Amino acid sequence: MSANKGQFERGYQPPIQHQTPPGTQETLDPAPLTESIPTPDGGSQLYKPANKLQGRKALITGGDSGIGRATATLFAMEGADVYIVYLPDEESDAQETKQLVEKYNQRCSLHATDLRDKMNCHDVVEEALKALGEINILFNNHAYQMVQKDISVLSEEQWEKTFVTNVHPFFYLAKYTLPHMKPGDVIINNASINAYIGRPDLLDYTSTKGAIVSFTRGLSNQYVSKGIRVNAVAPGPVWTPLIAATMDTESKKEFTSLMGRPGQPSEIATCVVFLASMDSSLLSGQVIHANGGVIVNG
Ligand SMILES: NC(=O)c1ccc[n+]([C@@H]2O[C@H](COP(=O)([O-])OP(=O)(O)OC[C@H]3O[C@@H](n4cnc5c(N)ncnc54)[C@H](O)[C@@H]3O)[C@@H](O)[C@H]2O)c1
């Protein structure tokens, strides 16, 4: 371990710290990397945009922190306006994301709400359409998880909360947004490596991520012929507030990848930019495995 190492260097391990869910980026130390991407020597450089999302409008859930914040920022660097959704407790993180987006001369609208209520999902889409004029990119990104070692201690309440949080809003937001989408628009869902490796201490979360992969495939098969592409990313370990707020000490000690370090939010955001842009024009129903080198089936 290596507090002295840069976060992209092999052997880097973030210091163990605990937060209460949902966790905040404001108090995470060190700050996860949002705008910088790795150089071959383990250093970092500012992401280089190329007008890939000029004039596009994006709705991002969980956009206040972590992967959602990095995606909002890279989208802005690429020329998109964004509308971010988050829980009310995360207002200060959301304000920080807004500042980052505005630094790149794009608009960022904020909407604090609990997406477990389908009426809130409905309102989010209506308000986003008013603020943005249209929605070209829907990034379903928010999630809840909490480590429980065994099914015997995983409560019925947690099982239901995880599904109601992670799966139902993906369906409602897609259902309410699609009637307003046109050919060239995209939906991107955030899954997880855990859907592919069957992580035992996150049984409920892992199951929701499997549902998200299948949802991505089925929805793609409904809409690919209409010119709307639906894809997913399946990150491996990434340094975000979710980790500090939901993993136990043992998991935090082992928080790394085959590359000898955890991922950074910016490294997932580059994949989301790819899926949001016409660079991925031939991909639909697919999953990008940004997981630090684990080979998975599917
Ligand atoms: N960090 C990782 O190691 C990792 C690995 C694989 C997949 N992911 C996925 O990445 C996505 C983003 O997570 P992150 O790691 O950036 O963490 P994060 O804590 O930064 O983001 C999660 C966000 O979800 C939102 N959220 C949770 N419950 C909500 C609710 N009921 N209503 C509205 N918003 C709600 C919150 O705004 C929260 O900020 C999640 O889908 C997660 O499963 C993360």
Coordinates of C-alpha atoms and ligand atoms in Angstrom, one line a residue:
M1 CA 0.0 0.0 0.0
S2 CA 1.0 3.2 -0.9
A3 CA -0.4 6.4 0.1
N4 CA 2.5 7.9 -1.8
K5 CA 1.6 6.3 -5.1
G6 CA -0.6 8.0 -7.6
Q7 CA -4.0 6.5 -7.9
F8 CA -3.3 5.1 -11.4
E9 CA -0.1 3.4 -10.2
R10 CA 0.1 -0.4 -9.8
G11 CA 0.2 -1.2 -6.1
Y12 CA -2.0 1.8 -5.1
Q13 CA -4.6 1.0 -2.5
P14 CA -6.9 3.6 -1.0
P15 CA -6.7 4.0 2.8
I16 CA -9.6 2.3 4.6
Q17 CA -12.4 4.6 5.6
H18 CA -16.0 4.3 6.6
Q19 CA -19.0 6.4 5.7
T20 CA -22.7 6.2 6.3
P21 CA -24.8 5.3 3.3
P22 CA -25.3 6.9 0.7
G23 CA -21.8 8.4 1.4
T24 CA -20.4 11.6 -0.1
Q25 CA -17.5 12.3 -2.3
E26 CA -16.9 15.5 -0.4
T27 CA -15.5 13.5 2.5
L28 CA -13.7 10.8 0.6
D29 CA -9.9 10.9 0.9
P30 CA -8.3 10.9 -1.6
A31 CA -10.8 12.4 -4.0
P32 CA -11.7 9.9 -6.8
L33 CA -10.5 10.9 -10.2
T34 CA -13.1 12.6 -12.3
E35 CA -11.4 14.4 -15.2
S36 CA -8.0 12.7 -15.5
I37 CA -7.2 9.5 -17.2
P38 CA -4.1 7.3 -16.9
T39 CA -0.8 7.7 -18.9
P40 CA 1.2 4.5 -19.6
D41 CA 3.7 5.2 -16.8
G42 CA 1.0 5.3 -14.2
G43 CA 0.7 9.1 -14.2
S44 CA -2.4 11.0 -15.2
Q45 CA -3.5 13.6 -17.8
L46 CA -6.6 15.6 -18.4
Y47 CA -9.1 13.7 -20.6
K48 CA -8.9 15.0 -24.2
P49 CA -12.4 15.7 -25.6
A50 CA -13.2 15.8 -29.3
N51 CA -16.7 17.2 -29.6
K52 CA -18.2 13.7 -29.5
L53 CA -21.5 14.8 -27.9
Q54 CA -21.9 18.3 -29.2
G55 CA -25.4 19.6 -28.6
R56 CA -26.6 16.3 -27.0
K57 CA -28.7 16.3 -23.8
A58 CA -28.2 13.7 -21.1
L59 CA -30.1 12.5 -18.1
I60 CA -27.8 10.8 -15.5
T61 CA -29.0 9.2 -12.3
G62 CA -26.6 9.1 -9.3
G63 CA -24.8 12.0 -11.1
D64 CA -23.6 13.8 -7.9
S65 CA -20.6 11.6 -7.3
G66 CA -18.4 8.7 -8.4
I67 CA -19.0 7.3 -11.9
G68 CA -22.1 9.6 -12.4
R69 CA -20.1 12.7 -11.7
A70 CA -17.2 11.7 -13.9
T71 CA -19.6 10.9 -16.7
A72 CA -21.4 14.2 -16.3
T73 CA -18.0 16.0 -16.5
L74 CA -16.7 14.1 -19.5
F75 CA -20.1 14.6 -21.2
A76 CA -19.7 18.3 -20.6
M77 CA -16.2 18.3 -22.0
E78 CA -17.6 16.6 -25.1
G79 CA -20.3 19.3 -25.5
A80 CA -23.4 17.9 -23.8
D81 CA -25.8 19.5 -21.3
V82 CA -26.7 17.3 -18.4
Y83 CA -29.5 16.8 -15.9
I84 CA -28.4 14.9 -12.8
V85 CA -30.5 13.0 -10.2
Y86 CA -29.4 12.1 -6.7
L87 CA -30.6 11.7 -3.1
P88 CA -31.4 14.9 -1.1
D89 CA -28.5 14.1 1.4
E90 CA -26.0 14.5 -1.5
E91 CA -26.8 18.2 -2.3
S92 CA -23.2 19.4 -1.7
D93 CA -21.8 16.7 -4.0
A94 CA -24.4 17.6 -6.7
Q95 CA -23.4 21.3 -6.4
E96 CA -19.7 20.3 -7.0
T97 CA -20.7 18.3 -10.1
K98 CA -22.7 21.3 -11.4
Q99 CA -19.5 23.5 -11.0
L100 CA -17.5 21.0 -12.9
V101 CA -20.0 20.8 -15.8
E102 CA -20.2 24.6 -15.9
K103 CA -16.4 24.9 -16.0
Y104 CA -16.7 23.3 -19.4
N105 CA -19.4 25.8 -20.4
Q106 CA -22.3 23.3 -20.4
R107 CA -25.5 23.4 -18.4
C108 CA -26.2 21.2 -15.4
S109 CA -29.6 20.9 -13.9
L110 CA -30.0 19.3 -10.4
H111 CA -32.9 17.1 -9.2
A112 CA -32.8 15.7 -5.7
T113 CA -35.3 12.8 -5.3
D114 CA -35.7 9.2 -4.3
L115 CA -36.1 7.1 -7.4
R116 CA -37.6 4.2 -5.6
D117 CA -41.0 5.9 -6.1
K118 CA -42.1 5.5 -9.7
M119 CA -43.9 8.9 -9.6
N120 CA -40.5 10.5 -8.8
C121 CA -39.1 8.7 -11.9
H122 CA -42.0 10.2 -13.9
D123 CA -41.3 13.7 -12.6
V124 CA -37.6 13.4 -13.3
V125 CA -38.3 12.7 -17.0
E126 CA -40.9 15.5 -17.3
E127 CA -38.6 18.0 -15.6
A128 CA -35.6 16.9 -17.5
L129 CA -37.5 17.4 -20.8
K130 CA -38.5 20.9 -19.7
A131 CA -34.9 21.8 -18.7
L132 CA -33.1 20.1 -21.6
G133 CA -35.7 20.3 -24.4
E134 CA -35.0 16.7 -25.2
I135 CA -33.2 13.6 -23.8
N136 CA -30.7 12.0 -26.2
I137 CA -28.8 10.0 -23.6
L138 CA -30.3 8.2 -20.6
F139 CA -27.6 6.9 -18.2
N140 CA -29.2 4.7 -15.6
N141 CA -26.4 4.7 -13.1
H142 CA -27.6 5.0 -9.5
A143 CA -27.5 1.9 -7.1
Y144 CA -27.7 0.7 -3.6
Q145 CA -25.6 -2.1 -2.0
M146 CA -24.7 -3.4 1.4
V147 CA -22.4 -6.2 2.2
Q148 CA -24.0 -9.3 3.9
K149 CA -21.9 -12.4 4.2
D150 CA -24.7 -15.0 4.0
I151 CA -28.3 -15.3 2.8
S152 CA -29.2 -16.1 6.5
V153 CA -28.3 -12.6 7.5
L154 CA -29.6 -10.8 4.4
S155 CA -32.9 -9.5 5.4
E156 CA -36.1 -9.6 3.3
E157 CA -36.2 -5.8 3.7
Q158 CA -32.7 -5.4 2.2
W159 CA -33.5 -7.8 -0.6
E160 CA -36.5 -5.7 -1.6
K161 CA -34.9 -2.3 -1.1
T162 CA -32.0 -3.3 -3.4
F163 CA -34.3 -4.5 -6.1
V164 CA -36.7 -1.5 -5.7
T165 CA -33.6 0.9 -5.9
N166 CA -31.5 -0.8 -8.6
V167 CA -34.0 -2.4 -11.0
H168 CA -37.4 -0.7 -11.0
P169 CA -36.2 2.9 -11.7
F170 CA -34.2 1.6 -14.7
F171 CA -37.4 0.3 -16.1
Y172 CA -39.5 3.3 -15.3
L173 CA -37.0 5.9 -16.5
A174 CA -36.5 4.0 -19.8
K175 CA -40.3 3.6 -20.2
Y176 CA -41.0 7.3 -19.7
T177 CA -38.0 8.5 -21.7
L178 CA -38.2 6.3 -24.8
P179 CA -41.4 7.9 -26.2
H180 CA -39.4 11.1 -26.5
M181 CA -36.3 9.6 -28.0
K182 CA -35.4 9.4 -31.7
P183 CA -33.0 7.5 -33.9
G184 CA -29.4 8.1 -32.8
D185 CA -30.4 8.4 -29.1
V186 CA -29.1 5.9 -26.6
I187 CA -29.7 4.3 -23.2
I188 CA -26.8 3.1 -21.1
N189 CA -27.2 1.1 -18.0
N190 CA -24.6 0.6 -15.2
A191 CA -24.3 -3.1 -14.3
S192 CA -21.3 -4.6 -12.5
I193 CA -18.7 -7.3 -12.8
N194 CA -20.6 -8.9 -9.9
A195 CA -23.3 -10.1 -12.3
Y196 CA -20.7 -12.2 -14.1
I197 CA -18.6 -13.5 -11.1
G198 CA -21.5 -14.0 -8.7
R199 CA -20.1 -12.1 -5.7
P200 CA -21.3 -14.0 -2.6
D201 CA -21.3 -11.2 -0.1
L202 CA -23.5 -9.0 -2.3
L203 CA -26.1 -11.5 -3.2
D204 CA -29.0 -9.1 -3.6
Y205 CA -26.9 -6.4 -5.4
T206 CA -25.4 -9.1 -7.7
S207 CA -28.8 -10.4 -8.6
T208 CA -30.0 -6.8 -9.5
K209 CA -27.0 -6.4 -11.7
G210 CA -27.8 -9.7 -13.5
A211 CA -31.4 -8.3 -14.1
I212 CA -29.9 -5.1 -15.5
V213 CA -27.8 -7.1 -18.0
S214 CA -30.9 -9.0 -19.2
F215 CA -33.0 -5.8 -19.2
T216 CA -30.3 -4.2 -21.4
R217 CA -30.4 -7.1 -23.9
G218 CA -34.2 -7.4 -24.1
L219 CA -34.7 -3.6 -24.5
S220 CA -32.0 -3.5 -27.1
N221 CA -33.9 -6.2 -29.1
Q222 CA -37.0 -4.1 -28.9
Y223 CA -35.4 -0.8 -30.0
V224 CA -32.4 -1.6 -32.2
S225 CA -34.5 -1.7 -35.3
K226 CA -35.8 1.7 -34.4
G227 CA -32.3 3.2 -34.3
I228 CA -32.1 3.5 -30.5
R229 CA -29.2 1.6 -29.0
V230 CA -29.2 0.2 -25.5
N231 CA -25.9 -0.9 -23.9
A232 CA -24.3 -1.4 -20.5
V233 CA -21.1 -1.0 -18.6
A234 CA -20.0 -3.6 -16.0
P235 CA -17.3 -1.9 -13.9
G236 CA -15.0 -3.8 -11.6
P237 CA -13.8 -2.2 -8.3
V238 CA -13.9 1.7 -8.7
W239 CA -13.0 4.2 -6.0
T240 CA -16.3 6.0 -5.1
P241 CA -18.4 6.9 -2.0
L242 CA -20.4 3.7 -2.5
I243 CA -17.3 1.7 -1.4
A244 CA -16.6 3.7 1.8
A245 CA -20.3 3.5 2.7
T246 CA -21.2 -0.1 2.0
M247 CA -18.2 -2.5 2.1
D248 CA -16.9 -4.1 5.3
T249 CA -13.3 -3.7 6.4
E250 CA -12.2 -7.0 4.9
S251 CA -13.5 -6.1 1.5
K252 CA -11.9 -2.7 1.7
K253 CA -8.5 -4.3 2.4
E254 CA -8.9 -6.3 -0.8
F255 CA -10.3 -3.5 -2.9
T256 CA -8.2 -3.8 -6.1
S257 CA -8.2 -5.4 -9.6
L258 CA -5.9 -7.7 -11.6
M259 CA -4.2 -4.4 -12.6
G260 CA -3.0 -4.0 -9.0
R261 CA -5.1 -1.0 -8.2
P262 CA -8.8 -0.1 -8.2
G263 CA -10.4 1.7 -11.1
Q264 CA -11.2 5.4 -11.1
P265 CA -14.6 6.9 -12.0
S266 CA -13.1 8.6 -15.1
E267 CA -12.1 5.2 -16.5
I268 CA -15.7 4.1 -16.5
A269 CA -16.9 7.5 -17.8
T270 CA -14.7 7.1 -20.9
C271 CA -16.6 3.9 -21.7
V272 CA -19.9 5.7 -21.2
V273 CA -18.8 8.5 -23.5
F274 CA -18.0 5.8 -26.1
L275 CA -21.4 4.2 -25.8
A276 CA -23.2 7.6 -25.8
S277 CA -21.4 8.7 -29.0
M278 CA -21.6 7.6 -32.6
D279 CA -18.1 5.9 -32.1
S280 CA -20.1 2.9 -30.8
S281 CA -22.6 3.1 -33.7
L282 CA -22.6 -0.7 -34.3
L283 CA -23.0 -1.7 -30.7
S284 CA -26.4 -2.5 -29.1
G285 CA -27.3 -5.0 -26.4
Q286 CA -23.7 -5.2 -25.4
V287 CA -21.8 -4.8 -22.1
I288 CA -18.4 -3.2 -21.8
H289 CA -16.3 -4.9 -19.1
A290 CA -14.3 -2.1 -17.6
N291 CA -13.1 -4.3 -14.7
G292 CA -9.3 -4.2 -14.7
G293 CA -8.7 -7.3 -16.7
V294 CA -11.0 -10.0 -15.5
I295 CA -12.2 -12.2 -18.4
V296 CA -15.9 -13.0 -18.1
N297 CA -18.3 -14.9 -20.2
G298 CA -21.0 -12.9 -21.8
Ligands
LIG1 N1 -17.8 1.6 -7.3 C1 -17.7 0.4 -7.8 O1 -16.7 -0.3 -7.4 C2 -18.7 -0.1 -8.7 C3 -18.5 -1.4 -9.3 C4 -19.4 -1.9 -10.2 C5 -20.5 -1.1 -10.5 N2 -20.7 0.1 -9.9 C6 -22.0 0.8 -10.2 O2 -21.7 2.2 -10.5 C7 -22.9 2.9 -10.3 C8 -22.5 4.2 -9.6 O3 -22.0 4.0 -8.4 P1 -20.7 4.7 -7.8 O4 -19.7 3.6 -7.5 O5 -20.3 5.8 -8.7 O6 -21.2 5.2 -6.4 P2 -21.8 6.6 -5.9 O7 -22.1 6.4 -4.4 O8 -21.0 7.7 -6.3 O9 -23.2 6.7 -6.7 C9 -24.3 6.0 -6.4 C10 -25.4 7.0 -6.4 O10 -26.7 6.3 -6.5 C11 -27.7 7.3 -6.1 N3 -28.8 6.7 -5.4 C12 -28.8 5.6 -4.6 N4 -30.0 5.3 -4.2 C13 -30.9 6.2 -4.8 C14 -32.3 6.4 -4.8 N5 -33.1 5.7 -4.1 N6 -32.8 7.5 -5.5 C15 -31.9 8.3 -6.3 N7 -30.6 8.1 -6.3 C16 -30.1 7.1 -5.6 C17 -27.0 8.3 -5.2 O11 -27.1 9.6 -5.8 C18 -25.5 7.9 -5.2 O12 -24.7 9.0 -5.3 C19 -23.8 2.0 -9.5 O13 -24.8 1.5 -10.4 C20 -22.9 0.9 -9.1 O14 -23.6 -0.3 -8.9 C21 -19.8 0.6 -9.0

